[in-house]
XYZ file of C-alpha atoms in Angstrom:
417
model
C -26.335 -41.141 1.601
C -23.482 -39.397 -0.571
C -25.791 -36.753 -1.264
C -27.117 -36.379 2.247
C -23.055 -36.280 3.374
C -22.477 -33.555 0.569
C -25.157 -31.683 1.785
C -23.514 -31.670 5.680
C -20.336 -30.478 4.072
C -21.850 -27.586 1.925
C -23.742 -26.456 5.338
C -20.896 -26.787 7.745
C -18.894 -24.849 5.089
C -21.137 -22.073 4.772
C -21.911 -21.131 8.677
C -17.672 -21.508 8.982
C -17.414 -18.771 6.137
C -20.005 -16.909 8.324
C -18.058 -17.020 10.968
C -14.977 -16.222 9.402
C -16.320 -13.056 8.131
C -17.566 -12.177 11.637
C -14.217 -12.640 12.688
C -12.596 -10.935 10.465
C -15.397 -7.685 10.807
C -14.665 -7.982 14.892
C -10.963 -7.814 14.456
C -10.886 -4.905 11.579
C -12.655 -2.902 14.233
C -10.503 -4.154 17.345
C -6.950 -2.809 15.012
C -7.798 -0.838 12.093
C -10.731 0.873 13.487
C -9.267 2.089 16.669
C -5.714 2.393 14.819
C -4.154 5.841 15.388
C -5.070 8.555 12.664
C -3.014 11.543 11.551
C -5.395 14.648 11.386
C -4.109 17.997 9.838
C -1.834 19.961 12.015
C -1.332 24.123 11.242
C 1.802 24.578 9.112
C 4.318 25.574 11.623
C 3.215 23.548 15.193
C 3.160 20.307 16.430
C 0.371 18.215 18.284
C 1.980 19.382 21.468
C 2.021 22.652 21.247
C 5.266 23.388 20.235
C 6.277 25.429 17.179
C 8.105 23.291 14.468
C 11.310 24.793 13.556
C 11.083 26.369 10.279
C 14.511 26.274 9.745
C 13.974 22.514 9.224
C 15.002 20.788 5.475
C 12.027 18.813 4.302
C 13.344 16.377 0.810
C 10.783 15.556 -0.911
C 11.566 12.523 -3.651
C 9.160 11.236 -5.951
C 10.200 7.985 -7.672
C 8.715 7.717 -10.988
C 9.293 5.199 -14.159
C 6.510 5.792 -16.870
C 4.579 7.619 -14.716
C 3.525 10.726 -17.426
C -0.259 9.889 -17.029
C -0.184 10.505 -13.321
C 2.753 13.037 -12.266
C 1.599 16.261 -12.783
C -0.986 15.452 -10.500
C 1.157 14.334 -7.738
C 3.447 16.768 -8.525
C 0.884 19.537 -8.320
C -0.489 18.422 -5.072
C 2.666 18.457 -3.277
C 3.384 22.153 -4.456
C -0.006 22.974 -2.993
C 1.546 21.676 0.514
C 0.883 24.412 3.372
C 4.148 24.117 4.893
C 4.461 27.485 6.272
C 8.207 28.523 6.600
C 9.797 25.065 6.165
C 12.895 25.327 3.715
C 11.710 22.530 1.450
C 12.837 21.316 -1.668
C 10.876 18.432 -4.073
C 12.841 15.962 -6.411
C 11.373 13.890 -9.011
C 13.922 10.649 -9.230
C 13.579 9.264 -12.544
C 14.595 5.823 -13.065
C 14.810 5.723 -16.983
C 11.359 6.129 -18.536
C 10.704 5.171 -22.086
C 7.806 7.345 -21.827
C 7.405 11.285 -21.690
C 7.448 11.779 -18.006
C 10.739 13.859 -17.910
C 10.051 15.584 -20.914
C 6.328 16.732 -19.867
C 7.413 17.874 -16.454
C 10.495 19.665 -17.763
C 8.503 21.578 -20.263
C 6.310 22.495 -17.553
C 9.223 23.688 -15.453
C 10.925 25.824 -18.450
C 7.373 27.799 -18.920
C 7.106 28.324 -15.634
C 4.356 26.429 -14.639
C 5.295 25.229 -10.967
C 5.849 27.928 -8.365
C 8.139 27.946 -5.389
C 9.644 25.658 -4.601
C 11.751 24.722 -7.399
C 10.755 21.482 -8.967
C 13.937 19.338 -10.133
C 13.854 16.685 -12.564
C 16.922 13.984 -11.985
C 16.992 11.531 -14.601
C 18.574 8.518 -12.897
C 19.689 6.840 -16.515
C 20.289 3.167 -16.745
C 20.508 0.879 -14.275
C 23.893 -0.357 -13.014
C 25.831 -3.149 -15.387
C 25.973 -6.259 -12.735
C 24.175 -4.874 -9.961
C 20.637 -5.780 -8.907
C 18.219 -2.901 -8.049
C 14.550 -3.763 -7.641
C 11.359 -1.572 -7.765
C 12.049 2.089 -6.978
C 15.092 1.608 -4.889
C 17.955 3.232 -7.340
C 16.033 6.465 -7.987
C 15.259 7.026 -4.238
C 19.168 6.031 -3.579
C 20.464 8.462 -6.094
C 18.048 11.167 -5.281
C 19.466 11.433 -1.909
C 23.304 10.709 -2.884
C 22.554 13.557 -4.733
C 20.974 16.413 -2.389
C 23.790 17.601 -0.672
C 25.150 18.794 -3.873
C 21.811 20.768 -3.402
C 22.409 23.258 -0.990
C 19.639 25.010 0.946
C 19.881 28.862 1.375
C 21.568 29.586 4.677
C 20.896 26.730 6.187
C 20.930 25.871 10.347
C 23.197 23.776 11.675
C 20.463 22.749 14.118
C 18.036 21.858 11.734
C 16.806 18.117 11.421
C 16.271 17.072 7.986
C 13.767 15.076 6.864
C 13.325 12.700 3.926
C 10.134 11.941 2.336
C 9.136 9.036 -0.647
C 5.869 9.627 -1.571
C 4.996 7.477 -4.482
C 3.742 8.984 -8.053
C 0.522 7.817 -7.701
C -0.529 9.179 -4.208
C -2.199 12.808 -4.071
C -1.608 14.890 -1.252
C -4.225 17.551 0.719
C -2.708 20.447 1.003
C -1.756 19.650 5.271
C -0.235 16.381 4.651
C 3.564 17.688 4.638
C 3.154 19.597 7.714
C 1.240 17.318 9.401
C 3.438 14.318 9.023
C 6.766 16.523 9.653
C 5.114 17.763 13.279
C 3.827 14.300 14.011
C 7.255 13.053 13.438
C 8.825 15.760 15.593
C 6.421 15.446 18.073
C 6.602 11.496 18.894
C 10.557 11.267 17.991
C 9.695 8.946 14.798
C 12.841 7.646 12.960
C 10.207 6.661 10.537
C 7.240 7.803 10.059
C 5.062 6.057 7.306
C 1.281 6.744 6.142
C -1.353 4.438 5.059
C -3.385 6.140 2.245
C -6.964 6.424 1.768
C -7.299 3.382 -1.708
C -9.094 4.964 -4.844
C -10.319 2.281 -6.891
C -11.508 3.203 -10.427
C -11.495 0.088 -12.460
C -13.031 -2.827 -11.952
C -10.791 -5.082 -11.167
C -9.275 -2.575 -8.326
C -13.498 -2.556 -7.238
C -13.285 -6.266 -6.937
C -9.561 -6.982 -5.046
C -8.052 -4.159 -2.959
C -11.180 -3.803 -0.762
C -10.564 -7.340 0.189
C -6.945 -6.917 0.179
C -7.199 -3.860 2.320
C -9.150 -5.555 4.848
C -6.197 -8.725 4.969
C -3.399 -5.989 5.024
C -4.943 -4.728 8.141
C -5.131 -8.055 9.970
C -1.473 -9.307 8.614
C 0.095 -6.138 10.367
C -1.515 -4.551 13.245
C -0.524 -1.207 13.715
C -0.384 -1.575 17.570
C 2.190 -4.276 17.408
C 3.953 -2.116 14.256
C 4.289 0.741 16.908
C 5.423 -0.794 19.840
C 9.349 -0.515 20.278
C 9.489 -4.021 22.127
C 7.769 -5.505 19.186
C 9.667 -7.383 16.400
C 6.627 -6.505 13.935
C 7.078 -3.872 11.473
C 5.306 -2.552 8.464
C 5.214 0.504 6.648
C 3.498 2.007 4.092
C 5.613 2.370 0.954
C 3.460 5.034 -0.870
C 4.243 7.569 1.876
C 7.714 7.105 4.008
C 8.876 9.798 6.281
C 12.680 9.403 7.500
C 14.625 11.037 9.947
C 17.353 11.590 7.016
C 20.301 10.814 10.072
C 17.986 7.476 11.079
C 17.794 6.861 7.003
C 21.607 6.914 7.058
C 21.843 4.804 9.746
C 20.345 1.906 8.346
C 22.365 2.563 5.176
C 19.046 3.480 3.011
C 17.761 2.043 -0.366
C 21.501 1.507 -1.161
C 21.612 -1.496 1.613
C 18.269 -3.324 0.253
C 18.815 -2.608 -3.412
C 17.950 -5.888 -4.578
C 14.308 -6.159 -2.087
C 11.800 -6.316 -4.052
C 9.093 -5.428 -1.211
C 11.349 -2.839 -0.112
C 9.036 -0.765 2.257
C 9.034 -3.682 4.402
C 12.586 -4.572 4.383
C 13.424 -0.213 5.487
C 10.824 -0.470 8.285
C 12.339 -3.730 9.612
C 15.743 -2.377 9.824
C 14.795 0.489 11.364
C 13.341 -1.550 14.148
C 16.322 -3.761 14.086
C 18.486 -0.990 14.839
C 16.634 0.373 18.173
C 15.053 3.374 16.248
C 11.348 4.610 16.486
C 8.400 3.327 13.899
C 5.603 5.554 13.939
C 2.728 4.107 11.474
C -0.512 5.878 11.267
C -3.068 6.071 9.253
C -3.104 9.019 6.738
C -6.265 8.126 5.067
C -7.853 11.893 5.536
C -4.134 13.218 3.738
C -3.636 11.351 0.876
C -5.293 9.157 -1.773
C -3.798 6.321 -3.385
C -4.721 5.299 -6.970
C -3.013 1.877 -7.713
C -3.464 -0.064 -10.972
C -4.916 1.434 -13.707
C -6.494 -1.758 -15.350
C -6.481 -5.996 -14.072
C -3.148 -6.386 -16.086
C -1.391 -3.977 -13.600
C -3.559 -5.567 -10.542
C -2.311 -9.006 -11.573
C 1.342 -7.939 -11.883
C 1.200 -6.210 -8.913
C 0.011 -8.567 -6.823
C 1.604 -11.819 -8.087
C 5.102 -9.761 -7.168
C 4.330 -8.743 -3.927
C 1.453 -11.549 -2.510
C 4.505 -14.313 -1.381
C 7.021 -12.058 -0.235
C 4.341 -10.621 1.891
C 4.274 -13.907 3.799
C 7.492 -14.344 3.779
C 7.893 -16.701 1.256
C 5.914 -19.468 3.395
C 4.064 -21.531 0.356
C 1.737 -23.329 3.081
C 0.673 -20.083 4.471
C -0.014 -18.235 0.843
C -1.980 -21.437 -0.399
C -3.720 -21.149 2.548
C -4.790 -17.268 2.308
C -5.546 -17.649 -0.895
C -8.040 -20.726 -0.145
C -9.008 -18.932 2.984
C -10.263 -15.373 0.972
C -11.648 -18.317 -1.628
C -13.908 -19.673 1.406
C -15.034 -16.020 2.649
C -16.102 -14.663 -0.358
C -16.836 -16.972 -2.948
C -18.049 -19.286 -1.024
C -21.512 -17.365 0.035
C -22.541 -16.812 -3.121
C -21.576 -20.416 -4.633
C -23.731 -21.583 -1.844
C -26.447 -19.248 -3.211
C -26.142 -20.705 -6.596
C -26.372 -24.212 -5.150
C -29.735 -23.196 -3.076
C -30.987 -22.364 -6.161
C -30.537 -25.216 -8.078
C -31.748 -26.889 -4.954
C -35.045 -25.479 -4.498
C -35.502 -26.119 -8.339
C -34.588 -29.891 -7.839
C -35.730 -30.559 -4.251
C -38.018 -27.652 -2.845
C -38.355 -29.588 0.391
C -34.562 -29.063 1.642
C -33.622 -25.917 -0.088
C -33.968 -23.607 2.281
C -30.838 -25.365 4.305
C -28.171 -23.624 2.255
C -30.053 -20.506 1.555
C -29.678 -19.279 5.087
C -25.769 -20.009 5.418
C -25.402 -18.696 1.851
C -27.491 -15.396 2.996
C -25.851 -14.567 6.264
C -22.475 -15.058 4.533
C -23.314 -12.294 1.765
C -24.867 -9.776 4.579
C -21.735 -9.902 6.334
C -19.729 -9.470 3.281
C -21.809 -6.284 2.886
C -21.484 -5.459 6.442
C -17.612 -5.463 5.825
C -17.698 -2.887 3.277
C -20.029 -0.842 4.795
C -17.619 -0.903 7.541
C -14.715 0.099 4.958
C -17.090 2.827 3.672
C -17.456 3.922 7.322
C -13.627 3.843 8.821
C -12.242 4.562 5.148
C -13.891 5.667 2.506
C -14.159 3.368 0.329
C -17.188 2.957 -1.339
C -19.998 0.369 -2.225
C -19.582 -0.022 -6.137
C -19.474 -3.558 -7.325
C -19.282 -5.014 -3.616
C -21.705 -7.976 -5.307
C -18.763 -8.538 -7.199
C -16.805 -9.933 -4.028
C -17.030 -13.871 -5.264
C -15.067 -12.497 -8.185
C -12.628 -11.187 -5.514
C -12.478 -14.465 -3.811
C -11.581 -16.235 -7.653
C -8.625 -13.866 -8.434
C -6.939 -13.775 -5.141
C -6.999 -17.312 -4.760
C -5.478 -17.707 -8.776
C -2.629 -14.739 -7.455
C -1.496 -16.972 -4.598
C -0.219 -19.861 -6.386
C 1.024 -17.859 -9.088
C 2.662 -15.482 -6.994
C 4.751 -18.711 -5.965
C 5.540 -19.931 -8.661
C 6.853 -16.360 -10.171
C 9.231 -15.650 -7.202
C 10.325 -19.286 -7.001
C 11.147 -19.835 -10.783
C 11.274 -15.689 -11.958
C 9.628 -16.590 -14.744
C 7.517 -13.878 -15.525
C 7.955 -11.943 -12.370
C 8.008 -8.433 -13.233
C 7.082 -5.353 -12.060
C 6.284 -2.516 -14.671
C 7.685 -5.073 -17.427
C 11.064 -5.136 -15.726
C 12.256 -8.708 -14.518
C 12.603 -9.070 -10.760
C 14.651 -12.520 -11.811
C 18.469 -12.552 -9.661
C 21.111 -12.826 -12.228
C-alpha cells in the first residue's frame, strides 16, 4: 500500500511538472514573445520619420572594476557606433581596480589606438570612508558629477542630453547607440533600458541563465513595465538610457548608493516620479556575456536572487522548489522508470510517460529560446542540473542578505556597516 501511495505521488508530480512547463512555454510566448523589439534605426532619424537632432550630447559611461579581460572589447564596439552627427563623448568610470584595466586602456589611448571620439579613462579611487556604495553605483555617480567639467564643442542650448550605462561586459552592433537615442526621442522615454541577447560560454552559464532567462521574463512583464498607470517596473541594468534632466530628477546613483540591485531601484523611481519607462528588448543590438566560470554564477546569483523578490523568504523558497519541480523533476522521474522497469516491468511504463512529456517540453522551451532569442541548444540535457543549483541559490541567497555573511559581489562585501 505505501508503495502503491508513493507511486500516486511520483505520477501526480510528474503530469503537474508537465503542466507547469506548458504554462510557463504559453506565457513566455503571451509576454516575451510578443514583447516590443528595438530594430536598427539609420544614424540620424527616428521611427517616425523625424530627423534626430545632431546637435544632441550622447554620455556614454562604462562602469568597470577588474574588467581588463573584457573592456577593450566593449570599448571597441561602442567606438564602432554609427551615430552619424551626434556630439558624443564615452567615459570609462573606474571604480578602483586591482587589476590592469586602466593601465591597458590608457596605453591604448596614448598610442593612439581608439579613434574619434576621445576615449577617457576616470579612475574613481577608493571608495568613500563611512559611506555605503554598492555594485557600480559610485563610478556611474562620479562619472556624471564629473561631465560638465567636460565641455562639448559649441554646444546647443536646445539639445537634450542623454546618459547611457552600458555595462563592461555587453557588446554593441554598430546601430545600437542610434537606435536607442531615436527610440527614446521618438516615444518621450525618461528611461529607456535594453534587454540583451545572453551569451553563455561556460557551463554552468549553459545550465542556469536559460532557465533564469525564461523566470526573468515571467517575474516582469514588459507590458505591465511599460504602462504609465502601472506600479511595475524593471529595467535592464546592462544597458540604461536616461533622459540626463529625468536622471537628475530622481537624484541618480547618488540617491540609491547603498542598492545593491540598483537597476531596479532607478527604474522604480522613475515611475514613482510620473516619468516615462520605455523597456524593450535589444536582443538584435547587444550581447551580454555574464559570468565567466560557476564561481561568478554562484556569486552573482546568491546577491541578486532575494532582492529580486523582494526579500519575501516564502516566495524565494518557493521559486527555488518550483524551478526544482520543472526541471529536475522529469528526469528524476526518468531515473525512477528505470529502476522500475528493472524491478517491476509490469508498471514501469506509468512514470515513463510523465517523465517523457516533462523532458520534451523542457526541450520545447529552449527551442523556443533558440527561436525568439538566440540562445542555443548546447547542454539543454543538462537542465536537471539547472533545477539542483537554482534551488541550492535560493536558500543561500537568504541567508547571505539576511546575515551578510559572505555576500559579495566581485569579492567586495555587500554587508551594511
Amino acid at each position: 500500500m505505501t508503495m502503491a501511495i508513493a507511486l500516486q505521488l511520483l505520477l501526480a508530480a510528474g503530469w503537474l511538472a508537465a503542466f507547469g512547463l506548458l504554462v510557463l512555454l504559453l506565457a513566455l510566448e503571451l509576454t516575451m514573445g510578443r514583447a516590443p523589439r528595438l530594430g536598427a534605426t539609420p544614424a540620424g532619424a527616428s521611427k517616425g520619420g523625424k530627423e534626430a537632432n545632431g546637435r544632441d550630447i550622447l554620455s556614454v559611461i562604462v562602469p568597470a572594476y577588474n574588467e581588463a579581460t573584457r573592456i577593450n572589447s566593449c570599448v571597441g564596439a561602442l567606438l564602432a557606433s554609427e551615430l552619424g552627427g551626434m556630439n558624443w563623448r564615452l567615459v570609462v568610470a573606474d571604480d578602483d581596480s586591482s587589476d590592469s584595466t586602466v593601465e591597458g586602456l590608457e596605453a591604448l589611448i596614448e598610442a593612439g589606438a581608439f579613434p574619434s571620439p576621445p576615449l577617457e579613462v576616470l579612475r574613481c579611487g577608493p571608495r568613500p570612508a563611512g559611506e555605503r556604495w554598492s555594485g557600480k553605483t559610485l563610478p556611474c555617480s562620479e562619472a556624471v558629477r564629473l561631465l560638465p567639467q567636460r565641455p562639448t564643442p559649441d554646444p546647443d542650448p536646445a539639445a537634450t542630453e542623454w546618459l547611457l550605462f552600458i555595462d563592461a561586459d555587453v557588446t554593441v552592433a554598430p546601430p545600437a547607440l542610434a537606435s536607442a537615442v531615436a527610440e527614446a526621442r521618438r516615444s518621450g522615454a525618461d528611461l529607456l533600458p535594453l534587454a540583451p541577447r545572453i551569451r553563455c560560454g561556460c557551463l554552468a552559464e549553459w545550465v542556469v541563465q536559460p532557465i533564469v532567462v525564461a523566470l526573468l521574463g515571467l517575474g516582469f512583464p514588459i507590458a505591465r513595465a511599460n504602462n504609465p498607470d502601472d506600479p511595475t517596473a524593471f529595467a535592464a541594468g546592462p544597458f540604461m538610457l536616461f533622459r540626463r534632466s529625468s536622471y537628475e530628477a530622481i537624484g541618480g546613483h547618488r540617491a540609491l548608493a547603498a542598492e545593491v540591485v540598483e537597476d531596479l531601484a532607478l527604474a522604480r523611481a522613475i515611475k514613482q516620479r510620473g516619468l516615462s519607462l520605455r523597456y524593450l528588448l535589444g536582443i538584435d543590438l547587444l550581447e551580454l556575456r555574464m559570468y565567466p566560470d560557476f564561481g561568478s554564477l554562484w556569486e552573482g546569483w546568491t546577491k541578486n536572487w532575494h532582492l529580486g523578490l523582494n526579500r519575501n523568504p516564502l516566495l524565494t523558497l518557493a521559486s527555488g522548489a518550483v524551478v526544482l519541480g520543472l526541471f529536475s523533476g522529469p528526469w528524476l522521474l526518468l531515473l525512477l522508470a528505470g529502476l522500475q522497469a528493472i524491478q517491476l516491468p509490469l508498471n514501469w511504463p506509468s512514470l515513463l510517460t510523465p517523465a517523457l512529456v516533462g523532458v520534451a517540453l523542457q526541450l520545447a522551451v529552449r527551442l523556443w529560446s533558440r527561436w525568439r532569442f538566440g540562445l542555443g541548444l548546447r547542454h539543454w540535457w543538462l537542465a536537471w542540473l539547472g533545477g539542483l543549483v537554482i534551488a541550492a541559490i535560493a536558500p543561500v541567497s537568504i541567508w547571505k542578505t539576511s546575515t551578510g555573511r559572505g555576500w559579495t559581489w566581485r569579492g567586495r562585501s555587500l554587508r551594511p556597516y
